[in-house]
């Protein structure tokens, strides 16, 4: 399969290039950056490719291509329809197609969605939890915090009730490569802080996915924290346990949901180090019987399972390959 990678100079785009360069069924036809146009792609020198301009790659797109968009949400919202019109299939790593309600884009992403009719068509791609319809041509690749949260919590919803509280902690690559004062080394090192409190844009996609899985409305209170490390996400979620639920029930539900996948259920607290640079996920759960709180954990590498690795899982599903092809 020929693939186009838009945003190949960014953190998730670079990770996509690394993975796709080794994928047995993919060939990178073009990888884009306007800033780096004409310069070699250093993360996979064996390919002998240079970055091409975004517009030149979109002009190439055809029904022979799967296009990965590792671009800002507003860019993806404009670019994906053009690529679909040219017959390409699209896996978008941004939030541009993750929410079903067009009005939510103004509130959570700060722009008016230019193609609201595509929101109903986009498939929300967590392959272990949501089967992909065979005719899918547009995948909304879930957010990094959302992936860790949904994988940790979704199998536990039958054992719990009420709202879910989620604490997420991420390394600095989660914010992308753009220069920003708050992301300077001196601001981040030896520091820990919450950010976008009450308005993080991953909140509504977590709520939507968990509500679909639960068959009831699930409200989520999510708080993101910035940790002085480069990559990795750990989420800790707090759920109200139904009567008589034990830790072993929660671990059993996680085991059943993820048997045979790259999501590992662990009986000790998950750690980011153990999933770093891999598409693996660690999930775990513990009942705090004193307060009837089921505590769920999820650890991922934000750039692999939280972005590029999951996008490749979705491409695999789209073209009929086992979802972990090229990722083990
Ligand atoms: N970082 C993460 O952990 C993570 C995880 C999951 C999802 N995501 C999502 O993935 C997307 C990329 O994130 P990132 O962190 O990799 O970003 P990044 O490091 O800031 O890179 C952004 C990329 O987008 C390109 N770009 C910027 N404006 C563009 C435009 N108008 N047209 C085409 N390309 C444009 C840039 O190309 P130039 O070189 O030309 O500037 C660059 O390659 C975002 O939507 C983000 O929310 C990120």
CSV table of C-alpha atoms and ligand atoms in Angstrom, one decimal:
chain,number,residue,atom,x,y,z
A,1,UNK,CA,0.0,0.0,0.0
A,2,UNK,CA,1.3,3.5,-0.9
A,3,UNK,CA,1.1,6.0,1.9
A,4,UNK,CA,1.3,9.7,2.2
A,5,UNK,CA,2.4,11.2,5.5
A,6,UNK,CA,1.4,14.9,6.0
A,7,UNK,CA,3.2,16.6,8.9
A,8,UNK,CA,6.3,14.4,8.7
A,9,UNK,CA,8.5,16.9,10.5
A,10,UNK,CA,6.4,16.9,13.6
A,11,UNK,CA,6.7,14.5,16.6
A,12,UNK,CA,3.9,12.2,15.5
A,13,UNK,CA,4.8,12.5,11.8
A,14,UNK,CA,8.4,11.4,12.5
A,15,UNK,CA,7.1,8.5,14.5
A,16,UNK,CA,4.8,7.5,11.6
A,17,UNK,CA,7.7,7.6,9.1
A,18,UNK,CA,9.8,5.4,11.4
A,19,UNK,CA,7.1,2.8,11.8
A,20,UNK,CA,6.0,2.9,8.1
A,21,UNK,CA,9.6,2.6,6.9
A,22,UNK,CA,9.7,-0.9,8.5
A,23,UNK,CA,6.1,-1.9,7.7
A,24,UNK,CA,6.1,-5.0,5.4
A,25,UNK,CA,3.0,-3.8,3.5
A,26,UNK,CA,3.6,0.0,3.2
A,27,UNK,CA,5.7,2.2,1.0
A,28,UNK,CA,6.0,5.9,1.7
A,29,UNK,CA,5.2,7.7,-1.5
A,30,UNK,CA,5.6,11.2,0.0
A,31,UNK,CA,6.2,12.7,3.4
A,32,UNK,CA,5.5,16.4,3.9
A,33,UNK,CA,6.8,19.5,5.6
A,34,UNK,CA,6.8,23.1,4.2
A,35,UNK,CA,9.4,24.2,6.7
A,36,UNK,CA,11.7,21.2,5.8
A,37,UNK,CA,10.8,21.0,2.1
A,38,UNK,CA,13.8,19.6,0.1
A,39,UNK,CA,15.6,18.5,3.2
A,40,UNK,CA,16.3,14.7,3.8
A,41,UNK,CA,14.1,12.8,6.2
A,42,UNK,CA,16.6,12.0,8.9
A,43,UNK,CA,14.5,9.7,11.0
A,44,UNK,CA,14.6,7.0,8.2
A,45,UNK,CA,17.7,7.7,6.1
A,46,UNK,CA,17.5,4.3,4.5
A,47,UNK,CA,14.5,5.5,2.5
A,48,UNK,CA,16.6,8.1,0.7
A,49,UNK,CA,13.6,10.5,0.8
A,50,UNK,CA,13.3,14.3,1.2
A,51,UNK,CA,10.4,16.2,2.6
A,52,UNK,CA,8.0,17.5,-0.1
A,53,UNK,CA,5.6,20.5,0.2
A,54,UNK,CA,2.1,19.8,1.6
A,55,UNK,CA,0.4,21.0,-1.6
A,56,UNK,CA,2.5,18.8,-3.8
A,57,UNK,CA,1.6,15.7,-1.8
A,58,UNK,CA,-2.1,16.5,-1.9
A,59,UNK,CA,-1.9,16.9,-5.6
A,60,UNK,CA,-0.5,13.4,-5.9
A,61,UNK,CA,-3.2,11.7,-3.8
A,62,UNK,CA,-5.4,9.1,-5.5
A,63,UNK,CA,-7.4,5.9,-4.7
A,64,UNK,CA,-4.1,4.1,-4.4
A,65,UNK,CA,-3.1,5.9,-1.3
A,66,UNK,CA,-3.8,5.9,2.4
A,67,UNK,CA,-3.0,9.4,3.7
A,68,UNK,CA,-1.9,10.0,7.3
A,69,UNK,CA,-2.6,13.5,8.6
A,70,UNK,CA,-0.2,14.4,11.5
A,71,UNK,CA,-1.3,18.0,11.3
A,72,UNK,CA,-3.1,20.5,13.4
A,73,UNK,CA,-6.9,20.0,13.7
A,74,UNK,CA,-7.9,23.0,11.7
A,75,UNK,CA,-5.5,21.9,8.9
A,76,UNK,CA,-6.8,18.3,8.9
A,77,UNK,CA,-10.4,19.6,8.8
A,78,UNK,CA,-9.6,21.3,5.5
A,79,UNK,CA,-7.2,18.8,4.1
A,80,UNK,CA,-9.0,15.5,4.7
A,81,UNK,CA,-12.1,16.4,2.5
A,82,UNK,CA,-9.7,17.3,-0.4
A,83,UNK,CA,-7.9,14.0,-0.1
A,84,UNK,CA,-11.1,12.0,0.1
A,85,UNK,CA,-12.4,13.8,-3.0
A,86,UNK,CA,-9.3,12.5,-4.8
A,87,UNK,CA,-10.2,9.0,-3.8
A,88,UNK,CA,-7.6,8.5,-1.0
A,89,UNK,CA,-8.4,7.0,2.3
A,90,UNK,CA,-7.5,9.1,5.3
A,91,UNK,CA,-6.3,8.4,8.9
A,92,UNK,CA,-6.3,11.7,10.7
A,93,UNK,CA,-4.3,12.0,13.9
A,94,UNK,CA,-5.8,15.3,14.9
A,95,UNK,CA,-9.1,15.9,16.7
A,96,UNK,CA,-10.8,17.2,13.5
A,97,UNK,CA,-13.1,14.2,13.1
A,98,UNK,CA,-13.3,12.8,16.6
A,99,UNK,CA,-16.5,14.5,17.8
A,100,UNK,CA,-20.0,13.7,16.4
A,101,UNK,CA,-21.5,17.1,17.3
A,102,UNK,CA,-20.3,19.9,14.9
A,103,UNK,CA,-21.2,22.6,17.5
A,104,UNK,CA,-18.7,21.0,19.9
A,105,UNK,CA,-15.8,22.2,17.7
A,106,UNK,CA,-16.3,25.8,18.5
A,107,UNK,CA,-16.4,25.0,22.3
A,108,UNK,CA,-13.5,22.5,22.5
A,109,UNK,CA,-11.3,23.3,19.5
A,110,UNK,CA,-12.1,27.0,18.9
A,111,UNK,CA,-13.1,26.8,15.2
A,112,UNK,CA,-16.2,26.2,13.2
A,113,UNK,CA,-16.0,22.9,11.5
A,114,UNK,CA,-15.8,23.3,7.7
A,115,UNK,CA,-17.1,19.8,6.8
A,116,UNK,CA,-19.6,18.8,9.5
A,117,UNK,CA,-21.2,16.2,7.2
A,118,UNK,CA,-18.0,14.1,7.5
A,119,UNK,CA,-18.3,13.8,11.3
A,120,UNK,CA,-21.0,11.1,11.0
A,121,UNK,CA,-18.9,9.1,8.5
A,122,UNK,CA,-15.6,9.2,10.4
A,123,UNK,CA,-14.8,6.0,12.3
A,124,UNK,CA,-13.3,6.5,15.8
A,125,UNK,CA,-10.4,4.2,15.7
A,126,UNK,CA,-9.6,2.2,18.8
A,127,UNK,CA,-9.4,-1.2,17.1
A,128,UNK,CA,-9.6,-3.4,20.2
A,129,UNK,CA,-12.9,-1.8,21.2
A,130,UNK,CA,-14.7,-0.6,18.1
A,131,UNK,CA,-14.8,-2.8,15.0
A,132,UNK,CA,-14.1,-0.9,11.8
A,133,UNK,CA,-16.9,-1.0,9.1
A,134,UNK,CA,-15.5,-2.5,5.9
A,135,UNK,CA,-16.2,0.6,3.8
A,136,UNK,CA,-14.4,3.0,6.1
A,137,UNK,CA,-12.5,5.7,4.2
A,138,UNK,CA,-11.9,8.2,7.1
A,139,UNK,CA,-10.6,7.3,10.5
A,140,UNK,CA,-10.4,9.7,13.4
A,141,UNK,CA,-7.4,8.5,15.3
A,142,UNK,CA,-8.1,9.1,19.1
A,143,UNK,CA,-6.2,11.6,21.2
A,144,UNK,CA,-3.3,10.4,23.3
A,145,UNK,CA,-4.9,11.0,26.7
A,146,UNK,CA,-8.2,9.7,25.3
A,147,UNK,CA,-6.5,6.4,24.1
A,148,UNK,CA,-5.0,5.7,27.5
A,149,UNK,CA,-8.2,6.7,29.4
A,150,UNK,CA,-10.6,4.7,27.2
A,151,UNK,CA,-8.5,1.6,27.1
A,152,UNK,CA,-8.2,1.7,30.9
A,153,UNK,CA,-11.8,2.4,31.7
A,154,UNK,CA,-14.1,1.0,28.9
A,155,UNK,CA,-14.0,-2.7,30.1
A,156,UNK,CA,-14.9,-1.6,33.7
A,157,UNK,CA,-18.1,0.3,32.9
A,158,UNK,CA,-20.4,-2.7,33.7
A,159,UNK,CA,-18.8,-2.9,37.1
A,160,UNK,CA,-19.3,0.7,38.0
A,161,UNK,CA,-21.8,3.6,37.9
A,162,UNK,CA,-21.9,7.4,37.8
A,163,UNK,CA,-19.2,9.8,36.5
A,164,UNK,CA,-15.6,9.0,36.0
A,165,UNK,CA,-12.7,11.2,37.3
A,166,UNK,CA,-9.5,10.9,35.3
A,167,UNK,CA,-6.1,12.3,36.1
A,168,UNK,CA,-3.8,12.3,33.1
A,169,UNK,CA,0.0,12.9,33.1
A,170,UNK,CA,2.0,13.4,29.9
A,171,UNK,CA,5.5,14.2,28.8
A,172,UNK,CA,6.3,17.3,26.8
A,173,UNK,CA,6.2,15.8,23.3
A,174,UNK,CA,2.4,15.7,23.8
A,175,UNK,CA,2.3,19.4,23.0
A,176,UNK,CA,4.0,19.0,19.6
A,177,UNK,CA,7.1,20.8,18.3
A,178,UNK,CA,6.0,24.4,18.2
A,179,UNK,CA,7.9,26.9,20.2
A,180,UNK,CA,6.0,28.1,23.3
A,181,UNK,CA,7.2,29.8,26.5
A,182,UNK,CA,5.4,27.4,28.8
A,183,UNK,CA,7.3,24.5,27.2
A,184,UNK,CA,10.8,25.9,27.6
A,185,UNK,CA,13.2,23.6,29.5
A,186,UNK,CA,13.4,26.1,32.4
A,187,UNK,CA,9.6,26.2,32.8
A,188,UNK,CA,9.1,22.4,32.6
A,189,UNK,CA,12.1,20.9,34.4
A,190,UNK,CA,11.7,20.1,38.1
A,191,UNK,CA,8.1,21.2,37.8
A,192,UNK,CA,4.7,19.6,37.7
A,193,UNK,CA,1.5,21.4,36.7
A,194,UNK,CA,-2.1,20.9,35.6
A,195,UNK,CA,-3.2,22.6,32.5
A,196,UNK,CA,-6.4,23.4,30.5
A,197,UNK,CA,-8.4,22.5,33.7
A,198,UNK,CA,-12.0,21.8,32.9
A,199,UNK,CA,-11.6,22.5,29.2
A,200,UNK,CA,-9.1,19.9,27.8
A,201,UNK,CA,-10.3,19.0,24.3
A,202,UNK,CA,-10.0,15.2,24.9
A,203,UNK,CA,-12.8,15.3,27.5
A,204,UNK,CA,-15.7,15.1,25.0
A,205,UNK,CA,-14.2,12.3,22.9
A,206,UNK,CA,-13.6,10.2,26.1
A,207,UNK,CA,-17.2,10.8,27.1
A,208,UNK,CA,-18.5,9.9,23.7
A,209,UNK,CA,-16.5,6.7,23.5
A,210,UNK,CA,-17.3,5.5,27.0
A,211,UNK,CA,-21.0,6.3,26.6
A,212,UNK,CA,-21.2,4.2,23.5
A,213,UNK,CA,-19.4,1.3,25.2
A,214,UNK,CA,-21.6,1.6,28.4
A,215,UNK,CA,-24.9,2.1,26.6
A,216,UNK,CA,-25.6,5.0,29.0
A,217,UNK,CA,-24.4,8.5,29.4
A,218,UNK,CA,-21.0,8.6,31.1
A,219,UNK,CA,-19.8,12.0,32.3
A,220,UNK,CA,-16.1,12.5,32.7
A,221,UNK,CA,-14.1,15.0,34.7
A,222,UNK,CA,-10.6,15.0,33.2
A,223,UNK,CA,-7.5,16.9,34.3
A,224,UNK,CA,-4.2,16.9,32.3
A,225,UNK,CA,-0.8,17.4,33.9
A,226,UNK,CA,2.5,18.1,32.3
A,227,UNK,CA,5.4,16.0,33.6
A,228,UNK,CA,9.1,16.8,33.0
A,229,UNK,CA,9.8,13.9,30.8
A,230,UNK,CA,9.9,13.6,27.0
A,231,UNK,CA,7.3,11.0,26.2
A,232,UNK,CA,4.8,8.7,27.9
A,233,UNK,CA,1.3,9.1,29.4
A,234,UNK,CA,-0.1,7.6,32.6
A,235,UNK,CA,-3.8,8.0,33.4
A,236,UNK,CA,-5.4,7.2,36.8
A,237,UNK,CA,-9.2,7.0,36.7
A,238,UNK,CA,-11.6,6.8,39.7
A,239,UNK,CA,-14.9,5.0,39.2
A,240,UNK,CA,-17.7,4.3,41.7
A,241,UNK,CA,-17.8,0.5,42.1
A,242,UNK,CA,-21.1,-1.3,42.2
A,243,UNK,CA,-21.7,-3.4,45.4
A,244,UNK,CA,-19.6,-6.6,45.7
A,245,UNK,CA,-17.2,-5.8,42.9
A,246,UNK,CA,-13.6,-6.9,43.8
A,247,UNK,CA,-10.2,-6.2,42.2
A,248,UNK,CA,-10.2,-9.6,40.6
A,249,UNK,CA,-13.5,-8.8,38.8
A,250,UNK,CA,-12.0,-5.7,37.3
A,251,UNK,CA,-8.8,-7.5,36.2
A,252,UNK,CA,-10.9,-10.3,34.7
A,253,UNK,CA,-12.9,-7.7,32.7
A,254,UNK,CA,-9.7,-6.2,31.4
A,255,UNK,CA,-8.3,-9.6,30.5
A,256,UNK,CA,-11.4,-10.6,28.6
A,257,UNK,CA,-11.4,-7.3,26.6
A,258,UNK,CA,-7.7,-7.5,25.6
A,259,UNK,CA,-6.9,-11.2,25.2
A,260,UNK,CA,-4.5,-11.7,22.4
A,261,UNK,CA,-3.8,-8.0,21.8
A,262,UNK,CA,-0.9,-5.7,22.6
A,263,UNK,CA,-2.8,-4.3,25.6
A,264,UNK,CA,-1.3,-6.0,28.7
A,265,UNK,CA,-3.2,-6.3,31.9
A,266,UNK,CA,-0.8,-6.0,34.8
A,267,UNK,CA,-1.5,-6.7,38.5
A,268,UNK,CA,0.9,-4.0,39.7
A,269,UNK,CA,0.6,-0.3,38.8
A,270,UNK,CA,1.4,0.4,35.1
A,271,UNK,CA,4.5,2.4,34.3
A,272,UNK,CA,5.4,4.5,31.2
A,273,UNK,CA,9.0,3.1,31.0
A,274,UNK,CA,7.7,-0.4,30.2
A,275,UNK,CA,5.8,0.9,27.1
A,276,UNK,CA,8.2,3.5,25.9
A,277,UNK,CA,8.9,3.4,22.1
A,278,UNK,CA,6.4,0.6,21.7
A,279,UNK,CA,2.8,0.3,20.6
A,280,UNK,CA,2.1,-1.6,23.9
A,281,UNK,CA,-0.3,-0.5,26.6
A,282,UNK,CA,-0.4,-1.4,30.2
A,283,UNK,CA,-3.7,-1.4,32.0
A,284,UNK,CA,-4.5,-2.3,35.6
A,285,UNK,CA,-7.2,-1.9,38.3
A,286,UNK,CA,-7.5,-1.9,42.1
A,287,UNK,CA,-10.5,-1.7,44.3
A,288,UNK,CA,-10.2,0.8,47.2
A,289,UNK,CA,-12.8,-1.1,49.2
A,290,UNK,CA,-12.8,1.6,52.0
A,291,UNK,CA,-14.4,4.1,49.6
A,292,UNK,CA,-15.9,1.7,47.0
A,293,UNK,CA,-13.7,3.3,44.4
A,294,UNK,CA,-12.4,1.3,41.5
A,295,UNK,CA,-9.0,2.8,40.5
A,296,UNK,CA,-8.0,2.1,36.9
A,297,UNK,CA,-4.7,2.8,35.3
A,298,UNK,CA,-3.4,3.1,31.7
A,299,UNK,CA,0.1,3.7,30.4
A,300,UNK,CA,1.1,4.3,26.8
A,301,UNK,CA,3.8,6.0,24.7
A,302,UNK,CA,1.9,9.1,23.5
A,303,UNK,CA,3.7,9.2,20.2
A,304,UNK,CA,3.2,5.5,19.4
A,305,UNK,CA,0.0,4.0,20.9
A,306,UNK,CA,-1.2,7.5,21.5
A,307,UNK,CA,-0.6,8.6,17.8
A,308,UNK,CA,1.5,6.9,15.1
A,309,UNK,CA,1.2,3.3,16.2
A,310,UNK,CA,-2.5,3.4,16.6
A,311,UNK,CA,-2.8,5.2,13.2
A,312,UNK,CA,-0.9,2.3,11.7
A,313,UNK,CA,-3.2,-0.2,13.5
A,314,UNK,CA,-6.1,1.7,11.8
A,315,UNK,CA,-4.5,1.6,8.4
A,316,UNK,CA,-4.0,-2.2,8.9
A,317,UNK,CA,-7.7,-2.6,9.7
A,318,UNK,CA,-8.6,-0.4,6.7
A,319,UNK,CA,-6.7,-2.5,4.2
A,320,UNK,CA,-7.5,-5.9,5.7
A,321,UNK,CA,-4.3,-6.8,7.5
A,322,UNK,CA,-4.0,-8.0,11.1
A,323,UNK,CA,-4.1,-4.8,13.2
A,324,UNK,CA,-0.6,-5.3,14.7
A,325,UNK,CA,1.2,-5.8,11.4
A,326,UNK,CA,4.5,-3.8,11.5
A,327,UNK,CA,4.1,-2.9,15.2
A,328,UNK,CA,5.3,-5.9,17.2
B,1,LIG,N1,2.2,14.9,20.1
B,1,LIG,C1,1.4,13.9,20.5
B,1,LIG,O1,1.7,13.2,21.5
B,1,LIG,C2,0.1,13.7,19.7
B,1,LIG,C3,-0.6,12.5,20.1
B,1,LIG,C4,-1.8,12.3,19.4
B,1,LIG,C5,-2.3,13.1,18.4
B,1,LIG,N2,-1.5,14.2,18.1
B,1,LIG,C6,-2.1,15.1,17.1
B,1,LIG,O2,-1.3,14.9,15.9
B,1,LIG,C7,-1.2,16.2,15.2
B,1,LIG,C8,0.3,16.5,15.0
B,1,LIG,O3,0.8,16.7,16.3
B,1,LIG,P1,2.4,16.8,16.6
B,1,LIG,O4,2.5,16.9,18.1
B,1,LIG,O5,3.1,15.8,15.9
B,1,LIG,O6,2.6,18.3,16.0
B,1,LIG,P2,4.0,19.0,15.7
B,1,LIG,O7,5.2,18.3,16.3
B,1,LIG,O8,3.7,20.5,16.1
B,1,LIG,O9,4.0,19.0,14.1
B,1,LIG,C9,3.0,19.6,13.3
B,1,LIG,C10,3.2,19.1,11.9
B,1,LIG,O10,2.1,19.7,11.2
B,1,LIG,C11,2.6,20.4,10.0
B,1,LIG,N3,1.7,21.5,9.7
B,1,LIG,C12,1.6,22.6,10.4
B,1,LIG,N4,0.7,23.4,9.7
B,1,LIG,C13,0.4,22.8,8.6
B,1,LIG,C14,-0.4,23.2,7.5
B,1,LIG,N5,-1.1,24.3,7.4
B,1,LIG,N6,-0.6,22.3,6.5
B,1,LIG,C15,0.1,21.1,6.5
B,1,LIG,N7,0.9,20.7,7.6
B,1,LIG,C16,1.0,21.6,8.6
B,1,LIG,C17,4.0,20.8,10.4
B,1,LIG,O11,4.7,20.9,9.2
B,1,LIG,P3,5.8,22.1,8.9
B,1,LIG,O12,7.2,21.4,9.1
B,1,LIG,O13,5.6,22.5,7.5
B,1,LIG,O14,5.6,23.2,9.9
B,1,LIG,C18,4.5,19.6,11.2
B,1,LIG,O15,5.0,18.6,10.4
B,1,LIG,C19,-2.0,17.2,16.0
B,1,LIG,O16,-3.2,17.4,15.5
B,1,LIG,C20,-2.0,16.6,17.4
B,1,LIG,O17,-3.1,17.0,18.2
B,1,LIG,C21,-0.3,14.5,18.7
